């Protein structure tokens, strides 16, 4: 975590070498456990029949349990080399549990495996880690990120919205004549299934991946970054290019953080000898752009944070013609505002609202409204609590044949979380 009080820091200096060979090693990490109380109306078939409340004992993925080891060594005046390895140890992840799986298998995940050289001309990093645009949309002075993080799906993401009994479908014959309305059956309920993760997303520029990254020295108040890499994850990305800008500066009455990011991730076919899509006019690139701004007022501790991220992805031929995917969205939009109060380093409060429009289909909105509090009596310990309400709306959508049009309505999901983070 980087502070002398929270890490075991060991400085090793050679007895016979020049000072240029001095090395510093850093070992540390944290454990972050929480209890979630959920009211979601969940039941078999996602149709809202059965128990609606659950308790979960989880690892808080807003800032998960992790362990890291790193080291730096001075090469010459102004030049430093180093490496960092960080592993996440997730036991019952807060974004994986649901009523059918209150306990899930633990997960060991590579977060960072980096080597770097830092010089007066900038910093070059190679390995698995953050791209140049990563977290430019997550800058935040509130001090409540452990409970009110920018990605709302990290707490409760696998929980599904229950369909209300008022949901219905409109039916038409092959000539387009309206024939009446019907209730959803079990299978059609599944076609309208949506989880928190499926409804809201903050589009954080492809996450961590294998890349080479360059960060400029500070140019006035600005640092510029660029990276190139690849990731063969679930989205099928093969190459990722990113650019980012971050700035911290003093402004009247306080200070401000500014971040801007842009990325292009190219999708490839599963087989190397095939094109991405049978239609050569389909653009294989996913473009993500946006950023965040956070202002802190020094005299009062009040702060405000804004974020806006867009993600553009052209539909494939299969998605354009599929029975249930024909109305998929090509532009997802995330918007976020947080109002915070941090009178001292020991206390932090916030209220926040976020929404993602057209995450899956056109004319839909996933939103969250919540609040959080963090008490930090020391640098090594945080006690926190928060509450939030997730909502989801989807406009009428029709199958590609036009003979069935769905009008789903969903119950809100309410989550209260309290926990503790201990750093070492």
XYZ file of C-alpha atoms in Angstrom:
424
model
C 0.000 0.000 0.000
C 3.074 2.189 0.033
C 3.269 3.939 3.474
C 5.957 3.218 6.105
C 3.308 2.429 8.717
C 1.502 -0.106 6.539
C 4.357 -2.050 4.955
C 7.371 -4.062 5.946
C 10.136 -2.009 4.293
C 13.658 -3.424 4.196
C 16.632 -1.406 2.916
C 19.609 -3.481 1.824
C 22.894 -1.691 1.105
C 25.987 -3.447 -0.158
C 29.009 -3.241 2.164
C 31.505 -3.245 -0.673
C 29.618 -1.695 -3.614
C 29.212 1.944 -4.521
C 26.089 3.782 -3.330
C 24.728 3.487 -6.876
C 24.042 -0.195 -6.176
C 21.893 0.392 -3.063
C 18.551 -1.406 -3.261
C 15.264 -1.018 -1.433
C 12.676 -3.760 -1.027
C 9.023 -3.376 -0.158
C 6.650 -6.104 1.030
C 3.047 -5.468 1.979
C -0.609 -5.932 1.337
C -4.025 -5.822 2.940
C -7.020 -7.878 4.022
C -10.463 -6.440 3.337
C -13.533 -8.297 4.624
C -17.146 -7.181 4.635
C -20.721 -8.285 5.306
C -23.400 -7.538 2.706
C -27.100 -7.403 3.523
C -29.131 -7.629 0.316
C -32.787 -7.175 -0.524
C -33.249 -8.104 -4.176
C -36.417 -10.172 -4.734
C -34.295 -12.896 -6.295
C -35.676 -16.386 -6.930
C -35.495 -19.332 -9.342
C -35.997 -18.262 -12.931
C -35.393 -14.605 -11.988
C -39.150 -14.079 -11.860
C -39.336 -12.796 -8.281
C -40.700 -15.805 -6.411
C -39.100 -16.724 -3.096
C -36.908 -15.192 -0.396
C -35.873 -11.617 -1.054
C -33.194 -11.013 1.614
C -29.752 -12.533 2.130
C -26.534 -12.009 4.121
C -23.110 -12.556 2.550
C -19.616 -12.671 4.067
C -17.319 -11.419 1.322
C -13.980 -10.081 0.212
C -14.655 -6.471 -0.798
C -13.625 -6.187 -4.466
C -13.638 -2.383 -4.309
C -10.208 -2.802 -2.708
C -9.621 -6.542 -2.455
C -7.324 -8.604 -0.298
C -3.872 -8.606 -1.901
C -0.169 -9.128 -1.381
C 2.759 -7.462 -3.134
C 6.519 -7.467 -3.198
C 8.678 -4.952 -5.023
C 12.126 -3.468 -5.179
C 13.987 -0.502 -6.619
C 17.646 0.126 -7.303
C 19.488 3.333 -8.166
C 21.390 2.927 -11.421
C 22.987 6.364 -11.691
C 22.115 9.945 -10.899
C 18.419 10.405 -11.753
C 17.978 6.816 -13.008
C 16.176 4.038 -11.085
C 15.149 0.498 -12.021
C 12.610 -1.616 -10.236
C 10.016 -4.379 -10.263
C 6.641 -5.065 -8.656
C 4.593 -8.240 -8.300
C 1.077 -7.998 -6.870
C -1.369 -10.868 -6.413
C -5.034 -10.657 -5.459
C -6.358 -13.294 -3.050
C -10.144 -13.251 -3.323
C -12.111 -15.370 -0.885
C -15.845 -15.136 -1.596
C -15.661 -12.114 -3.888
C -18.348 -9.489 -3.363
C -19.069 -9.390 -7.119
C -19.411 -13.200 -7.510
C -21.848 -14.262 -4.789
C -25.599 -14.706 -5.276
C -28.403 -16.570 -3.435
C -27.549 -19.829 -5.207
C -23.838 -19.400 -4.438
C -23.370 -17.712 -1.082
C -19.891 -19.239 -0.910
C -17.746 -19.405 -4.046
C -14.308 -20.871 -4.622
C -11.379 -18.656 -3.743
C -9.448 -17.047 -6.553
C -5.761 -16.212 -6.926
C -5.314 -13.533 -9.590
C -2.288 -11.854 -11.109
C -2.776 -8.109 -10.738
C 0.642 -6.679 -11.569
C 3.912 -8.171 -12.805
C 6.013 -5.179 -13.835
C 9.589 -4.114 -14.430
C 10.438 -0.465 -14.998
C 13.142 2.127 -15.550
C 12.543 5.674 -14.312
C 14.696 8.517 -15.612
C 14.657 12.289 -16.104
C 13.165 11.578 -19.540
C 10.208 9.599 -18.211
C 9.317 6.115 -17.033
C 9.117 2.956 -19.142
C 7.221 -0.038 -17.730
C 6.900 -3.512 -19.228
C 4.815 -6.430 -18.029
C 1.251 -7.048 -16.868
C -0.430 -4.023 -15.355
C -2.278 -0.794 -16.001
C -2.496 0.736 -19.447
C -1.962 4.450 -20.035
C -5.684 5.312 -19.733
C -6.395 3.045 -16.756
C -8.132 4.845 -13.864
C -8.205 8.239 -15.638
C -11.974 8.024 -15.136
C -11.659 7.162 -11.435
C -9.861 10.132 -9.879
C -11.447 10.931 -6.524
C -10.617 13.129 -3.513
C -13.479 11.830 -1.352
C -11.517 9.185 0.562
C -14.487 6.777 0.409
C -13.347 4.535 -2.444
C -13.236 1.447 -0.227
C -17.054 1.528 0.068
C -18.194 3.952 -2.685
C -15.938 2.970 -5.570
C -16.418 4.231 -9.121
C -17.355 0.780 -10.461
C -20.652 0.065 -8.633
C -20.788 -3.575 -9.780
C -17.831 -4.625 -7.618
C -20.206 -4.981 -4.663
C -23.127 -7.246 -5.555
C -22.387 -7.483 -9.268
C -23.686 -11.041 -9.694
C -27.076 -10.300 -8.122
C -29.946 -10.399 -10.621
C -32.920 -8.070 -10.807
C -36.263 -9.784 -10.261
C -38.878 -9.272 -12.958
C -42.052 -7.658 -11.690
C -45.388 -9.364 -12.179
C -46.380 -6.371 -14.326
C -43.891 -7.411 -17.040
C -45.587 -8.471 -20.253
C -45.013 -9.191 -23.931
C -46.963 -8.063 -26.967
C -47.631 -10.600 -29.712
C -48.083 -10.091 -33.457
C -48.910 -12.453 -36.329
C -46.691 -12.875 -39.380
C -48.498 -10.006 -41.116
C -47.714 -7.652 -38.245
C -51.195 -7.597 -36.769
C -51.386 -7.241 -32.971
C -52.846 -10.371 -31.376
C -52.720 -9.550 -27.654
C -50.517 -9.476 -24.541
C -49.138 -12.346 -22.455
C -47.066 -12.837 -19.290
C -43.465 -13.992 -19.468
C -42.753 -17.694 -19.168
C -39.605 -19.089 -17.553
C -37.448 -19.163 -20.702
C -38.453 -15.683 -21.796
C -37.719 -14.442 -18.296
C -34.175 -15.678 -18.791
C -33.912 -13.740 -22.058
C -34.682 -10.618 -20.020
C -32.380 -11.534 -17.149
C -30.055 -8.734 -16.057
C -27.580 -8.550 -13.181
C -26.002 -5.482 -11.611
C -22.824 -6.166 -13.611
C -24.920 -6.467 -16.753
C -26.709 -3.193 -16.133
C -23.992 -0.765 -15.013
C -20.307 -0.480 -15.885
C -17.757 2.316 -15.611
C -15.768 1.260 -18.745
C -12.276 1.421 -17.238
C -10.267 1.143 -20.463
C -9.770 -2.661 -20.738
C -8.353 -3.103 -17.242
C -4.902 -4.576 -16.605
C -3.164 -6.381 -19.470
C 0.271 -7.159 -20.931
C 1.771 -3.970 -22.348
C 4.675 -1.573 -22.607
C 3.935 1.838 -21.155
C 5.610 5.228 -21.200
C 4.899 7.995 -18.665
C 6.406 11.405 -19.350
C 8.101 13.509 -16.678
C 5.795 16.202 -15.330
C 5.172 18.847 -17.963
C 4.033 21.665 -15.724
C 1.030 20.144 -13.893
C 0.511 17.373 -16.477
C 1.794 13.825 -16.983
C 1.213 12.213 -20.389
C 1.132 8.441 -20.883
C 0.969 6.003 -23.798
C 0.866 2.206 -23.913
C 0.598 -0.651 -26.389
C -0.262 -4.228 -25.501
C -2.627 -7.152 -25.899
C -5.200 -9.143 -23.983
C -6.918 -12.355 -25.055
C -9.649 -12.149 -22.426
C -13.404 -12.588 -22.690
C -13.822 -9.655 -25.087
C -11.432 -11.251 -27.583
C -9.090 -8.272 -27.762
C -5.800 -8.896 -29.484
C -4.211 -5.448 -29.465
C -4.810 -2.459 -27.201
C -3.512 1.087 -27.682
C -4.054 3.681 -24.958
C -3.230 7.312 -24.244
C -3.797 9.140 -20.985
C -3.393 12.483 -19.269
C -3.357 13.094 -15.526
C -2.936 16.356 -13.700
C -2.906 17.485 -10.100
C -2.907 21.211 -9.548
C -3.742 23.916 -7.055
C -6.802 26.008 -7.851
C -8.598 28.799 -5.977
C -9.734 27.500 -2.603
C -8.224 24.051 -2.944
C -6.836 21.477 -5.333
C -8.014 19.519 -8.340
C -7.341 16.216 -10.103
C -7.995 15.842 -13.837
C -7.801 12.673 -15.905
C -8.463 12.018 -19.596
C -8.159 8.686 -21.391
C -8.538 7.194 -24.862
C -8.169 3.577 -25.964
C -8.651 1.428 -29.050
C -8.976 -2.340 -28.576
C -9.019 -4.423 -31.758
C -11.129 -7.601 -31.784
C -9.869 -10.584 -33.745
C -11.445 -13.841 -34.854
C -10.827 -16.983 -32.810
C -8.881 -18.501 -35.727
C -5.863 -16.664 -37.117
C -6.746 -17.446 -40.747
C -10.237 -15.920 -40.450
C -11.389 -12.329 -40.595
C -13.061 -10.830 -37.533
C -16.457 -10.676 -39.263
C -17.741 -12.082 -42.583
C -18.707 -8.516 -43.478
C -15.437 -6.675 -44.069
C -17.145 -3.323 -43.436
C -17.689 -4.163 -39.733
C -15.186 -2.197 -37.659
C -13.314 -4.547 -35.291
C -12.208 -1.709 -32.995
C -13.721 -0.930 -29.599
C -13.127 2.727 -28.767
C -13.312 4.037 -25.203
C -12.857 7.686 -24.238
C -13.581 10.051 -21.370
C -12.252 11.004 -17.985
C -12.894 12.422 -14.539
C -12.354 15.533 -12.459
C -12.271 15.904 -8.672
C -12.123 19.120 -6.628
C -11.270 19.401 -2.906
C -11.965 22.571 -0.899
C -9.172 22.995 1.637
C -10.972 25.021 4.337
C -14.115 22.901 4.608
C -13.168 19.429 3.329
C -16.091 19.395 0.891
C -15.297 17.780 -2.443
C -17.046 16.976 -5.699
C -16.179 14.389 -8.345
C -17.520 14.007 -11.883
C -16.839 11.266 -14.440
C -17.986 10.537 -17.992
C -16.873 7.559 -20.130
C -18.184 6.373 -23.524
C -17.605 2.986 -25.168
C -18.267 2.440 -28.897
C -18.469 -1.070 -30.358
C -19.959 -1.838 -33.764
C -22.271 -4.843 -33.859
C -21.121 -7.972 -35.641
C -23.163 -9.599 -38.398
C -24.317 -12.278 -35.946
C -25.427 -9.681 -33.424
C -27.338 -7.723 -36.053
C -29.305 -10.767 -37.162
C -29.666 -12.784 -33.939
C -33.182 -13.368 -32.648
C -32.542 -11.840 -29.229
C -29.464 -9.666 -29.930
C -30.765 -7.578 -32.827
C -31.417 -4.558 -30.583
C -28.012 -4.534 -28.925
C -26.432 -1.145 -28.295
C -23.357 0.165 -30.113
C -22.668 3.020 -27.674
C -22.538 2.628 -23.893
C -22.374 5.755 -21.734
C -21.351 5.999 -18.065
C -21.975 9.146 -16.003
C -21.156 9.677 -12.329
C -21.280 12.378 -9.649
C -20.094 12.175 -6.042
C -20.400 14.794 -3.313
C -18.037 14.255 -0.398
C -17.107 15.684 2.980
C -13.694 14.952 4.495
C -13.109 17.164 7.553
C -9.939 15.276 8.508
C -7.906 12.290 7.431
C -9.849 10.186 9.964
C -13.368 10.694 8.592
C -14.842 10.697 5.074
C -18.477 10.804 3.895
C -20.084 10.760 0.476
C -23.302 10.540 -1.478
C -23.151 9.477 -5.103
C -25.184 8.749 -8.207
C -24.088 6.833 -11.301
C -25.747 5.478 -14.406
C -24.899 3.499 -17.510
C -27.109 3.940 -20.541
C -27.408 1.279 -23.240
C -25.048 -1.186 -21.550
C -26.572 -4.093 -23.523
C -29.535 -2.912 -25.553
C -30.733 0.434 -26.818
C -33.116 2.352 -24.552
C -32.022 0.940 -21.200
C -30.521 2.423 -18.046
C -28.796 0.903 -15.046
C -28.364 3.302 -12.131
C -27.119 3.438 -8.552
C -27.661 5.927 -5.750
C -25.771 5.474 -2.512
C -23.793 6.824 0.390
C -20.708 5.792 2.321
C -18.678 6.527 5.428
C -15.060 5.595 6.235
C -13.355 5.910 9.610
C -9.547 5.691 9.500
C -8.078 6.018 12.997
C -4.639 4.991 11.664
C -3.024 4.538 8.262
C -3.250 0.768 8.726
C -6.962 0.441 9.498
C -10.266 1.482 7.884
C -13.762 0.765 9.177
C -16.529 1.528 6.701
C -20.228 1.267 5.984
C -22.465 2.148 3.077
C -25.858 1.660 1.494
C -26.972 1.794 -2.127
C -29.966 1.122 -4.362
C -29.549 -0.290 -7.867
C -32.303 0.236 -10.445
C -32.724 -0.998 -13.996
C -35.004 0.124 -16.788
C -35.306 -1.354 -20.279
C -37.620 -0.012 -22.955
C -39.729 -2.281 -25.104
C -37.612 -4.432 -27.377
C -38.634 -6.865 -30.092
C -37.193 -10.033 -31.574
C -35.757 -9.770 -35.083
C -38.961 -11.268 -36.535
C -41.030 -8.530 -34.886
C -43.617 -11.057 -33.712
C -42.810 -10.728 -29.996
C -42.072 -7.468 -28.176
C -41.029 -7.538 -24.505
C -41.835 -4.944 -21.852
C -39.879 -5.974 -18.748
C -40.024 -4.180 -15.418
C -37.596 -4.842 -12.577
C -37.499 -4.581 -8.797
C -34.711 -2.501 -7.264
C -31.790 -4.167 -5.485
C -30.847 -2.714 -2.086
C -27.447 -3.443 -0.524
C -26.044 -2.428 2.881
C -22.354 -3.218 3.387
C -20.061 -2.843 6.371
C -16.507 -4.042 6.742
C -12.910 -3.441 7.717
C -9.637 -3.108 5.805
C -6.341 -3.848 7.531
C -3.104 -2.921 5.739
C 0.311 -4.322 6.483
